[in-house]
């Protein structure tokens, strides 16, 4: 664990300071005119202000909750705002300005409802519960002061703990949003979100309580992932072992990326029988594992790699591309006409598909019309990807898996879930996958898998050596599998299993997944390719001491250590 001080440095020539992802500048924070992801200073400052306002909403909503009041529409609005500020989700200054004005109105409406119900305001109110602006000029003035940014938090341990909570909440918000789109929601999770934001609004919150809130965020994260797991498999069936093609056929195509299965469903309903094929990209790959989508013979296969390869994948794909969630990379000018966003995703200059009408479907006709005018996608590879090893499928193979462990054919499971990203250092994950001895099984979920899911790593008595459970939220499946194995072997502690973690992170969903795993009792997790820049030395020390979290070293050292159970 590196011990030098991380966190905020005084910005030069601007107010921007963002340290939420793994690619942050110098692993400390982006504070130039633009972040590494392409987010501008203007958008970064607007996101800070929006989240600050959401903390104010959390404050009044928590007070209102004491009077039995709960506004689900505003809860979902706040949820979407947290999601919209995830790395690579939305780059539009005008959208963040409009959302902040809406957030202020919603905050003040909840405050009014609380007062009307006889509520008494606290003697001293957090600034986030009070500030105001009437128009875009007012918003601009507030961002110029850096309102709501991390630089206002002087104590680096406080900043670090608050970052862990806020980033965990963002990940949770994304999962809740996807479940909500399929008609599943949880008042408890919304109430927690409000309560957590209320605590973040309190500039003097006790640090011990903030640490408790970090751990509770993990616990609630498990509930959010379970909610989405139930929504996905309840609607689209239980994932099962599936072979996914990566080649193409000579018909026009639409590429769909992101995590939103409901968007995929709407797109397939509107493209069936149209002569237009649908290909998945990045985190949409696991959609193929759900039986429901089998009936659409125009859901052809998966095209390209993880999110960060999208520039070249879009180029050879030739047809339109739909982004249903993060991760969108700022597109080249000539690609913008083929890029469509939906949900919380946005980029100025790219067409946006509006929300689904009550009881209806999103209107994807513009994308379909464009696809028909484009050349078919160019074939860039022709391998098969095997996946679909979510918890029910693996439980169905449990006897085989347990027997393989007992016979010594499987010596160890290595969880390599998480995110992929651009840094060359991530070749480490491909090299680890190749270097792990034959008796090891890799359990994966999230886009981290693209570092090794097309390698010929073979199988152990018919059990593939890479078991892909699905999207990053399906890390929940991996935890359930580990807990079931613990029971199958009669162990009293999941950490006694022949199981190691070598997790890759990039954006804030991975922060939630990490906190969720900690809340379930998993220890000694390796996290790379770097430890988060938002961990202060003090908070990093706490995580090391309590949970044995560690950074990665070299491939050889880490593989040897994992095989030795360390
Ligand atoms: Fe920098 Fe990451 Fe923030 Fe983008 S999301 S500004 S790359 S820290
Ligand atoms: Fe990938 Fe963005 Fe995180 Fe859902 S799509 S895992 S990085």
Coordinates of C-alpha atoms and ligand atoms in Angstrom, one line a residue:
X1 CA 0.0 0.0 0.0
X2 CA 1.5 3.3 -1.0
X3 CA 1.6 5.7 1.9
X4 CA 2.2 9.1 0.4
X5 CA -0.5 11.7 0.7
X6 CA -3.1 11.6 -2.0
X7 CA -6.1 13.7 -2.5
X8 CA -6.7 17.3 -3.5
X9 CA -4.0 19.5 -4.8
X10 CA -4.8 23.2 -5.3
X11 CA -6.1 23.5 -8.8
X12 CA -4.4 25.8 -11.3
X13 CA -6.5 28.0 -13.4
X14 CA -9.9 26.5 -12.6
X15 CA -12.0 24.9 -10.0
X16 CA -12.2 21.4 -11.4
X17 CA -11.2 18.6 -9.1
X18 CA -12.3 15.0 -9.8
X19 CA -10.7 11.9 -8.4
X20 CA -13.5 9.4 -8.9
X21 CA -12.0 6.9 -11.4
X22 CA -8.9 4.8 -11.7
X23 CA -7.5 6.9 -14.6
X24 CA -7.4 10.1 -12.6
X25 CA -4.3 12.3 -13.2
X26 CA -1.2 11.1 -11.3
X27 CA -3.6 8.9 -9.3
X28 CA -4.4 12.1 -7.3
X29 CA -7.1 14.0 -9.2
X30 CA -8.0 15.6 -12.5
X31 CA -7.6 19.3 -12.1
X32 CA -6.8 20.6 -15.6
X33 CA -9.1 22.1 -18.2
X34 CA -10.3 18.6 -18.9
X35 CA -10.2 15.2 -17.1
X36 CA -8.5 12.2 -18.6
X37 CA -11.9 10.9 -19.6
X38 CA -12.6 14.1 -21.6
X39 CA -15.0 15.6 -19.0
X40 CA -14.6 19.4 -19.1
X41 CA -14.0 21.6 -16.2
X42 CA -17.4 23.1 -16.7
X43 CA -19.2 19.8 -16.6
X44 CA -17.1 18.6 -13.6
X45 CA -18.0 21.7 -11.6
X46 CA -21.7 21.3 -12.6
X47 CA -21.7 17.7 -11.5
X48 CA -20.3 18.8 -8.1
X49 CA -23.0 21.4 -7.7
X50 CA -25.7 18.9 -8.8
X51 CA -24.5 16.4 -6.2
X52 CA -24.3 19.1 -3.6
X53 CA -27.9 19.9 -4.3
X54 CA -28.8 16.2 -4.1
X55 CA -27.2 16.2 -0.6
X56 CA -29.6 19.0 0.3
X57 CA -32.5 16.9 -1.1
X58 CA -31.2 14.0 1.1
X59 CA -31.2 16.2 4.1
X60 CA -34.9 17.4 3.7
X61 CA -36.1 14.0 2.5
X62 CA -34.7 12.4 5.6
X63 CA -36.4 15.0 7.8
X64 CA -39.6 14.5 5.8
X65 CA -39.2 10.7 6.4
X66 CA -39.5 11.4 10.1
X67 CA -43.0 12.8 9.3
X68 CA -43.9 9.7 7.3
X69 CA -43.4 11.5 4.0
X70 CA -41.7 9.8 1.0
X71 CA -41.5 11.1 -2.6
X72 CA -40.6 8.2 -4.9
X73 CA -40.4 10.5 -7.9
X74 CA -37.8 12.6 -6.3
X75 CA -36.0 9.5 -5.0
X76 CA -35.7 8.2 -8.5
X77 CA -34.7 11.6 -9.8
X78 CA -31.8 11.7 -7.2
X79 CA -30.9 8.1 -8.2
X80 CA -30.6 9.1 -11.8
X81 CA -28.5 12.1 -11.0
X82 CA -26.0 10.0 -9.1
X83 CA -25.9 7.7 -12.1
X84 CA -25.5 10.6 -14.5
X85 CA -22.3 11.7 -12.8
X86 CA -20.6 8.3 -13.1
X87 CA -17.5 8.4 -15.2
X88 CA -18.3 8.4 -18.9
X89 CA -22.0 8.7 -18.6
X90 CA -22.9 12.3 -19.5
X91 CA -20.8 15.1 -20.8
X92 CA -23.5 17.7 -21.4
X93 CA -23.2 21.0 -19.5
X94 CA -26.7 22.1 -20.5
X95 CA -28.2 18.9 -19.1
X96 CA -26.4 19.3 -15.8
X97 CA -27.5 22.9 -15.6
X98 CA -31.2 21.9 -16.2
X99 CA -31.0 19.0 -13.7
X100 CA -29.5 21.3 -11.0
X101 CA -32.4 23.7 -11.4
X102 CA -34.8 20.8 -11.2
X103 CA -33.0 19.5 -8.1
X104 CA -33.4 22.8 -6.4
X105 CA -37.1 22.8 -7.0
X106 CA -37.5 19.3 -5.8
X107 CA -35.4 20.0 -2.7
X108 CA -37.5 23.0 -1.8
X109 CA -40.8 21.1 -2.4
X110 CA -39.7 18.4 0.0
X111 CA -38.7 21.1 2.6
X112 CA -42.1 22.7 2.2
X113 CA -43.9 19.4 2.6
X114 CA -41.9 18.7 5.8
X115 CA -42.7 22.2 7.2
X116 CA -46.4 21.8 6.3
X117 CA -46.5 18.5 8.1
X118 CA -45.4 20.3 11.3
X119 CA -41.7 19.7 11.0
X120 CA -39.2 22.1 12.6
X121 CA -36.0 23.0 10.9
X122 CA -32.8 22.3 12.8
X123 CA -31.2 25.4 14.4
X124 CA -28.3 25.1 12.0
X125 CA -28.8 23.8 8.5
X126 CA -26.2 22.4 6.2
X127 CA -25.4 24.8 3.3
X128 CA -26.4 22.2 0.7
X129 CA -30.0 22.4 2.2
X130 CA -30.1 26.2 1.8
X131 CA -28.3 27.5 -1.3
X132 CA -30.4 28.7 -4.2
X133 CA -30.3 29.8 -7.8
X134 CA -33.1 30.8 -10.1
X135 CA -31.6 30.3 -13.5
X136 CA -28.6 29.2 -15.5
X137 CA -26.7 32.3 -14.6
X138 CA -27.1 31.5 -10.9
X139 CA -25.9 28.0 -11.5
X140 CA -22.8 29.4 -13.3
X141 CA -22.1 31.8 -10.4
X142 CA -22.2 28.9 -7.9
X143 CA -19.9 26.7 -10.0
X144 CA -17.4 29.5 -10.3
X145 CA -17.1 29.4 -6.5
X146 CA -16.4 25.7 -6.7
X147 CA -19.5 24.9 -4.6
X148 CA -19.8 21.3 -3.6
X149 CA -16.4 20.3 -4.8
X150 CA -14.0 18.1 -2.9
X151 CA -11.6 21.0 -2.4
X152 CA -14.0 22.4 0.1
X153 CA -13.4 19.4 2.4
X154 CA -10.1 20.2 4.1
X155 CA -9.6 17.0 6.1
X156 CA -8.2 14.3 3.8
X157 CA -9.6 11.4 5.8
X158 CA -13.0 13.0 5.8
X159 CA -12.7 13.6 2.0
X160 CA -11.7 10.0 1.5
X161 CA -14.5 8.5 3.6
X162 CA -17.1 10.8 1.9
X163 CA -15.7 9.8 -1.5
X164 CA -16.1 6.1 -0.7
X165 CA -19.7 6.7 0.3
X166 CA -20.6 9.0 -2.6
X167 CA -18.9 6.7 -5.2
X168 CA -20.5 3.6 -3.7
X169 CA -23.9 5.4 -3.9
X170 CA -23.3 6.2 -7.6
X171 CA -22.7 2.6 -8.3
X172 CA -25.7 1.6 -6.3
X173 CA -27.8 4.2 -8.2
X174 CA -26.9 2.7 -11.5
X175 CA -28.0 -0.7 -10.5
X176 CA -31.2 0.6 -8.9
X177 CA -32.0 2.5 -12.1
X178 CA -31.6 -0.6 -14.3
X179 CA -33.9 -2.5 -11.9
X180 CA -36.4 0.3 -11.9
X181 CA -36.6 0.2 -15.7
X182 CA -37.7 -3.4 -15.4
X183 CA -40.4 -2.4 -12.8
X184 CA -38.5 -3.3 -9.6
X185 CA -37.7 -0.9 -6.9
X186 CA -37.0 -0.7 -3.2
X187 CA -38.1 2.0 -0.9
X188 CA -35.5 0.9 1.7
X189 CA -32.7 1.5 -0.8
X190 CA -34.1 5.0 -1.7
X191 CA -34.4 5.9 2.0
X192 CA -30.9 4.7 2.6
X193 CA -29.7 6.9 -0.4
X194 CA -31.4 9.9 1.2
X195 CA -30.0 9.2 4.6
X196 CA -26.4 8.7 3.2
X197 CA -26.7 12.0 1.2
X198 CA -27.9 13.8 4.3
X199 CA -24.9 12.6 6.2
X200 CA -22.6 13.8 3.4
X201 CA -24.4 17.2 3.6
X202 CA -23.3 17.5 7.2
X203 CA -19.9 19.1 7.0
X204 CA -19.1 18.2 10.6
X205 CA -20.2 14.6 10.5
X206 CA -18.3 12.4 12.9
X207 CA -15.6 10.4 11.1
X208 CA -16.3 7.2 12.9
X209 CA -19.9 7.5 11.8
X210 CA -18.7 8.1 8.2
X211 CA -16.7 4.9 8.4
X212 CA -19.8 3.1 9.6
X213 CA -21.6 4.6 6.6
X214 CA -19.0 3.3 4.2
X215 CA -19.6 -0.2 5.5
X216 CA -23.3 0.2 5.4
X217 CA -23.1 1.4 1.8
X218 CA -21.5 -2.0 1.0
X219 CA -24.3 -3.8 2.8
X220 CA -27.0 -1.8 0.9
X221 CA -25.0 -2.4 -2.2
X222 CA -25.5 -6.2 -1.8
X223 CA -29.3 -5.4 -1.6
X224 CA -29.1 -3.3 -4.8
X225 CA -27.3 -6.0 -6.7
X226 CA -29.8 -8.6 -5.4
X227 CA -32.6 -6.3 -6.6
X228 CA -31.2 -6.1 -10.1
X229 CA -30.3 -9.8 -10.2
X230 CA -34.0 -10.6 -9.3
X231 CA -35.3 -8.0 -11.8
X232 CA -33.1 -9.3 -14.7
X233 CA -33.6 -13.0 -14.1
X234 CA -37.2 -12.6 -13.1
X235 CA -37.9 -10.9 -16.4
X236 CA -35.4 -12.4 -18.8
X237 CA -34.9 -15.8 -17.3
X238 CA -32.0 -17.3 -15.4
X239 CA -28.7 -16.9 -17.3
X240 CA -27.5 -20.3 -18.7
X241 CA -24.3 -21.5 -20.5
X242 CA -24.2 -19.7 -23.8
X243 CA -21.9 -19.5 -26.8
X244 CA -21.8 -16.0 -28.3
X245 CA -20.5 -15.3 -31.8
X246 CA -18.1 -12.4 -32.5
X247 CA -18.3 -12.6 -36.3
X248 CA -20.7 -10.7 -38.5
X249 CA -23.2 -11.5 -41.3
X250 CA -23.8 -9.2 -44.3
X251 CA -26.8 -7.3 -43.1
X252 CA -27.0 -3.8 -41.6
X253 CA -26.5 -3.7 -37.9
X254 CA -27.1 -1.6 -34.7
X255 CA -24.5 -1.9 -31.9
X256 CA -25.9 -1.6 -28.4
X257 CA -23.7 -0.9 -25.5
X258 CA -24.1 -0.4 -21.7
X259 CA -26.0 -2.2 -19.0
X260 CA -29.7 -1.6 -19.7
X261 CA -31.5 -4.8 -20.7
X262 CA -34.8 -3.1 -21.0
X263 CA -33.4 -0.9 -23.7
X264 CA -32.2 -4.0 -25.5
X265 CA -35.6 -5.5 -25.2
X266 CA -37.3 -2.4 -26.8
X267 CA -34.7 -2.3 -29.6
X268 CA -35.1 -6.0 -30.4
X269 CA -38.9 -5.7 -30.5
X270 CA -38.6 -2.9 -33.0
X271 CA -35.9 -4.5 -35.2
X272 CA -37.3 -8.0 -35.4
X273 CA -38.2 -8.9 -39.0
X274 CA -36.7 -5.6 -40.2
X275 CA -33.5 -7.1 -41.8
X276 CA -31.4 -5.1 -39.3
X277 CA -29.2 -7.1 -36.9
X278 CA -28.4 -6.1 -33.3
X279 CA -24.9 -6.7 -31.9
X280 CA -23.9 -6.2 -28.3
X281 CA -20.8 -4.2 -27.2
X282 CA -18.9 -4.1 -23.9
X283 CA -21.1 -4.7 -20.9
X284 CA -24.1 -5.7 -23.0
X285 CA -22.4 -9.0 -23.9
X286 CA -24.0 -10.9 -21.0
X287 CA -27.5 -10.1 -22.4
X288 CA -27.0 -13.1 -24.7
X289 CA -26.9 -15.3 -21.5
X290 CA -30.6 -14.6 -20.8
X291 CA -33.0 -17.1 -22.3
X292 CA -35.6 -14.4 -23.1
X293 CA -33.6 -12.9 -25.9
X294 CA -33.1 -16.2 -27.7
X295 CA -36.3 -15.7 -29.6
X296 CA -34.9 -12.7 -31.5
X297 CA -32.9 -14.2 -34.3
X298 CA -31.6 -10.8 -35.3
X299 CA -29.6 -10.6 -32.0
X300 CA -26.6 -11.8 -33.8
X301 CA -23.6 -11.6 -31.6
X302 CA -21.1 -9.5 -29.7
X303 CA -18.9 -7.0 -31.6
X304 CA -15.5 -5.6 -30.4
X305 CA -14.0 -5.3 -27.0
X306 CA -14.5 -3.5 -23.7
X307 CA -15.8 0.1 -23.6
X308 CA -12.5 1.7 -24.3
X309 CA -12.1 0.1 -27.7
X310 CA -15.3 1.7 -28.9
X311 CA -13.5 4.3 -31.1
X312 CA -12.1 1.7 -33.5
X313 CA -15.1 -0.7 -33.0
X314 CA -17.5 2.0 -34.1
X315 CA -15.3 2.8 -37.1
X316 CA -15.5 -0.8 -38.5
X317 CA -19.0 -1.4 -37.4
X318 CA -20.3 1.2 -39.9
X319 CA -23.8 1.3 -38.4
X320 CA -25.4 3.3 -35.6
X321 CA -24.5 2.7 -32.0
X322 CA -26.7 3.1 -28.9
X323 CA -25.3 3.9 -25.5
X324 CA -27.7 2.8 -22.7
X325 CA -25.3 3.6 -19.8
X326 CA -21.7 4.5 -19.1
X327 CA -19.1 4.0 -20.7
X328 CA -19.2 6.5 -23.5
X329 CA -15.9 7.9 -24.8
X330 CA -16.1 11.4 -26.3
X331 CA -16.6 10.5 -29.9
X332 CA -14.7 11.8 -33.0
X333 CA -16.6 14.4 -34.9
X334 CA -17.2 12.1 -37.9
X335 CA -18.8 9.4 -35.6
X336 CA -21.3 11.7 -33.8
X337 CA -24.0 11.3 -36.4
X338 CA -24.0 7.5 -35.8
X339 CA -24.0 7.7 -32.0
X340 CA -27.3 7.8 -30.0
X341 CA -27.6 8.1 -26.3
X342 CA -30.5 7.2 -24.0
X343 CA -31.4 7.2 -20.3
X344 CA -28.9 9.3 -18.3
X345 CA -26.2 9.2 -21.0
X346 CA -25.6 12.4 -23.0
X347 CA -23.1 14.0 -25.3
X348 CA -23.8 17.3 -27.1
X349 CA -24.0 16.7 -30.8
X350 CA -25.2 13.1 -30.5
X351 CA -28.9 12.4 -30.8
X352 CA -30.7 11.4 -27.6
X353 CA -33.6 8.9 -27.5
X354 CA -36.2 10.1 -25.0
X355 CA -37.6 8.2 -22.0
X356 CA -40.1 5.4 -22.4
X357 CA -43.8 6.5 -22.2
X358 CA -45.8 5.0 -19.4
X359 CA -46.5 1.4 -20.4
X360 CA -44.9 1.8 -23.7
X361 CA -41.5 1.5 -25.4
X362 CA -38.7 3.9 -26.3
X363 CA -38.8 5.0 -29.9
X364 CA -35.8 3.7 -31.7
X365 CA -37.1 4.3 -35.2
X366 CA -34.5 6.9 -36.0
X367 CA -31.7 4.4 -35.2
X368 CA -33.3 1.7 -37.3
X369 CA -33.8 4.1 -40.2
X370 CA -30.2 5.1 -40.1
X371 CA -29.0 1.5 -39.8
X372 CA -30.8 0.6 -43.1
X373 CA -28.7 3.3 -44.9
X374 CA -25.4 2.1 -43.5
X375 CA -23.0 -0.6 -44.7
X376 CA -23.1 -3.9 -42.8
X377 CA -20.4 -4.2 -40.1
X378 CA -17.0 -5.4 -41.1
X379 CA -15.9 -8.6 -39.5
X380 CA -13.0 -8.0 -37.1
X381 CA -12.8 -11.4 -35.4
X382 CA -14.5 -14.8 -35.5
X383 CA -14.2 -16.5 -32.1
X384 CA -16.8 -17.7 -29.7
X385 CA -17.2 -16.4 -26.2
X386 CA -18.7 -18.7 -23.6
X387 CA -20.6 -17.3 -20.6
X388 CA -23.7 -17.4 -18.5
X389 CA -22.2 -18.8 -15.3
X390 CA -24.4 -16.8 -12.9
X391 CA -25.3 -18.3 -9.6
X392 CA -28.2 -20.6 -10.7
X393 CA -26.2 -22.1 -13.5
X394 CA -23.1 -22.7 -11.3
X395 CA -25.3 -24.1 -8.5
X396 CA -26.7 -26.5 -11.1
X397 CA -23.1 -27.7 -11.7
X398 CA -22.3 -27.7 -7.9
X399 CA -21.8 -31.4 -7.6
X400 CA -19.4 -31.4 -10.4
X401 CA -17.5 -28.4 -9.1
X402 CA -17.3 -29.8 -5.5
X403 CA -16.1 -33.2 -6.8
X404 CA -13.4 -31.4 -8.9
X405 CA -12.2 -29.6 -5.8
X406 CA -12.2 -32.7 -3.7
X407 CA -10.3 -34.7 -6.3
X408 CA -7.7 -31.9 -6.6
X409 CA -8.6 -31.2 -10.3
X410 CA -9.6 -27.7 -9.2
X411 CA -7.0 -26.2 -6.9
X412 CA -8.1 -22.7 -6.6
X413 CA -10.7 -20.1 -7.8
X414 CA -9.6 -16.7 -8.6
X415 CA -12.2 -13.9 -8.8
X416 CA -11.0 -11.4 -11.5
X417 CA -14.2 -9.4 -11.8
X418 CA -14.4 -5.6 -12.3
X419 CA -13.7 -3.1 -15.0
X420 CA -11.4 -2.8 -17.9
X421 CA -9.8 0.5 -19.1
X422 CA -7.1 1.9 -21.3
X423 CA -3.9 1.8 -19.3
X424 CA -1.2 -0.5 -20.7
X425 CA -0.6 -1.7 -17.1
X426 CA -3.8 -3.7 -17.5
X427 CA -2.0 -6.2 -19.6
X428 CA -1.3 -7.6 -16.1
X429 CA -4.7 -9.1 -16.1
X430 CA -4.2 -11.0 -19.3
X431 CA -0.8 -12.1 -18.1
X432 CA -2.3 -13.3 -14.8
X433 CA -5.0 -15.3 -16.6
X434 CA -2.3 -16.9 -18.7
X435 CA 0.1 -17.6 -15.8
X436 CA -2.4 -19.2 -13.5
X437 CA -1.8 -22.9 -13.3
X438 CA -4.1 -25.3 -15.1
X439 CA -6.0 -26.3 -11.9
X440 CA -7.3 -22.8 -11.4
X441 CA -10.8 -21.5 -12.4
X442 CA -11.3 -17.7 -13.0
X443 CA -14.6 -16.3 -11.9
X444 CA -15.4 -13.1 -13.6
X445 CA -18.1 -10.4 -14.1
X446 CA -17.9 -6.9 -15.6
X447 CA -15.9 -5.7 -18.5
X448 CA -12.6 -6.8 -16.9
X449 CA -13.2 -10.1 -18.7
X450 CA -12.2 -8.7 -22.1
X451 CA -8.6 -9.0 -21.0
X452 CA -8.9 -12.8 -21.1
X453 CA -12.3 -14.0 -22.3
X454 CA -11.1 -14.8 -25.8
X455 CA -8.0 -16.8 -24.8
X456 CA -8.1 -20.5 -25.2
X457 CA -7.7 -21.4 -21.5
X458 CA -9.4 -24.8 -21.8
X459 CA -11.5 -26.5 -19.2
X460 CA -11.3 -28.8 -16.2
X461 CA -13.3 -31.9 -16.7
X462 CA -15.8 -29.9 -18.8
X463 CA -15.8 -26.9 -16.5
X464 CA -14.5 -23.9 -18.4
X465 CA -11.5 -22.2 -16.8
X466 CA -13.1 -18.8 -17.2
X467 CA -16.6 -18.7 -15.7
X468 CA -18.3 -15.4 -16.7
X469 CA -21.3 -14.6 -14.5
X470 CA -22.2 -11.4 -16.5
X471 CA -22.1 -7.7 -16.0
X472 CA -20.3 -6.0 -13.1
X473 CA -23.5 -6.1 -11.0
X474 CA -23.4 -9.9 -11.4
X475 CA -20.4 -9.9 -9.1
X476 CA -23.3 -10.6 -6.7
X477 CA -23.5 -14.0 -8.4
X478 CA -19.9 -14.6 -7.7
X479 CA -20.4 -13.8 -4.0
X480 CA -23.4 -16.2 -3.8
X481 CA -21.3 -18.9 -5.5
X482 CA -18.5 -18.5 -3.0
X483 CA -21.0 -18.6 -0.1
X484 CA -22.6 -21.7 -1.5
X485 CA -19.2 -23.4 -1.8
X486 CA -18.4 -22.5 1.8
X487 CA -21.5 -24.3 2.9
X488 CA -20.8 -27.3 0.5
X489 CA -17.4 -27.7 2.2
X490 CA -18.8 -27.2 5.7
X491 CA -16.5 -24.2 6.4
X492 CA -17.3 -21.6 9.0
X493 CA -15.6 -18.8 7.1
X494 CA -15.7 -18.0 3.4
X495 CA -12.0 -16.9 3.6
X496 CA -11.1 -20.5 4.2
X497 CA -12.1 -21.5 0.7
X498 CA -9.4 -22.0 -2.0
X499 CA -10.5 -18.6 -3.4
X500 CA -8.5 -15.4 -4.1
X501 CA -9.5 -12.0 -5.4
X502 CA -7.6 -10.1 -8.0
X503 CA -10.1 -7.4 -8.9
X504 CA -9.7 -4.6 -11.4
X505 CA -11.5 -1.3 -11.0
X506 CA -12.1 1.8 -13.1
X507 CA -15.3 3.5 -12.3
X508 CA -17.7 3.9 -9.3
X509 CA -19.7 0.7 -9.8
X510 CA -16.5 -1.2 -8.9
X511 CA -16.3 0.9 -5.7
X512 CA -19.7 -0.4 -4.8
X513 CA -18.8 -4.0 -5.7
X514 CA -15.7 -3.7 -3.5
X515 CA -17.7 -2.4 -0.6
X516 CA -20.3 -5.1 -1.1
X517 CA -17.7 -7.8 -1.0
X518 CA -16.2 -6.4 2.2
X519 CA -19.7 -6.3 3.8
X520 CA -20.1 -10.0 3.0
X521 CA -16.9 -10.8 4.9
X522 CA -14.5 -11.4 2.0
X523 CA -10.9 -10.5 3.0
X524 CA -7.5 -10.1 1.4
X525 CA -8.8 -8.6 -1.9
X526 CA -6.2 -7.5 -4.4
X527 CA -7.3 -4.3 -6.1
X528 CA -5.6 -2.8 -9.2
X529 CA -4.1 -1.7 -11.3
X530 CA -3.7 1.1 -8.7
X531 CA -5.4 1.6 -5.4
X532 CA -8.0 4.4 -5.6
X533 CA -6.4 7.9 -5.6
X534 CA -9.2 9.0 -3.3
X535 CA -8.0 6.8 -0.4
X536 CA -6.1 8.9 2.1
X537 CA -3.2 7.2 3.8
X538 CA -5.3 7.1 7.0
X539 CA -8.3 5.5 5.3
X540 CA -6.1 3.1 3.3
X541 CA -4.5 2.0 6.5
X542 CA -7.9 1.3 8.0
X543 CA -8.9 -0.8 5.0
X544 CA -5.7 -2.8 5.1
X545 CA -6.0 -3.5 8.8
X546 CA -9.6 -4.4 8.8
X547 CA -9.9 -6.2 5.5
X548 CA -6.4 -7.0 4.2
X549 CA -7.0 -5.0 1.0
X550 CA -3.8 -4.9 -1.1
X551 CA -2.5 -3.5 -4.3
X552 CA -1.1 -5.6 -7.1
X553 CA 2.6 -6.4 -7.6
X554 CA 4.1 -8.4 -10.5
X555 CA 2.3 -11.2 -12.3
X556 CA 4.7 -13.8 -11.0
X557 CA 4.6 -12.6 -7.4
X558 CA 0.8 -12.3 -7.3
X559 CA 0.2 -15.7 -9.0
X560 CA 2.6 -17.3 -6.6
X561 CA 1.0 -15.6 -3.6
X562 CA -2.5 -16.4 -4.6
X563 CA -1.6 -20.1 -5.2
X564 CA -0.1 -20.1 -1.7
X565 CA -3.4 -18.8 -0.3
X566 CA -2.2 -15.2 0.3
Ligands
LIG1 FE1 -10.6 12.4 -14.2 FE2 -11.8 10.1 -13.9 FE3 -12.9 12.3 -13.0 FE4 -12.8 11.8 -15.6 S1 -14.0 10.7 -14.1 S2 -12.3 13.8 -14.6 S3 -10.8 10.8 -15.7 S4 -11.1 11.3 -12.3
LIG2 FE1 -17.1 -1.6 -17.5 FE2 -17.6 1.0 -17.7 FE3 -16.9 -0.7 -15.1 FE4 -20.0 -2.5 -15.6 S1 -18.6 -0.6 -18.7 S2 -17.9 -2.6 -15.6 S3 -15.9 0.1 -16.8

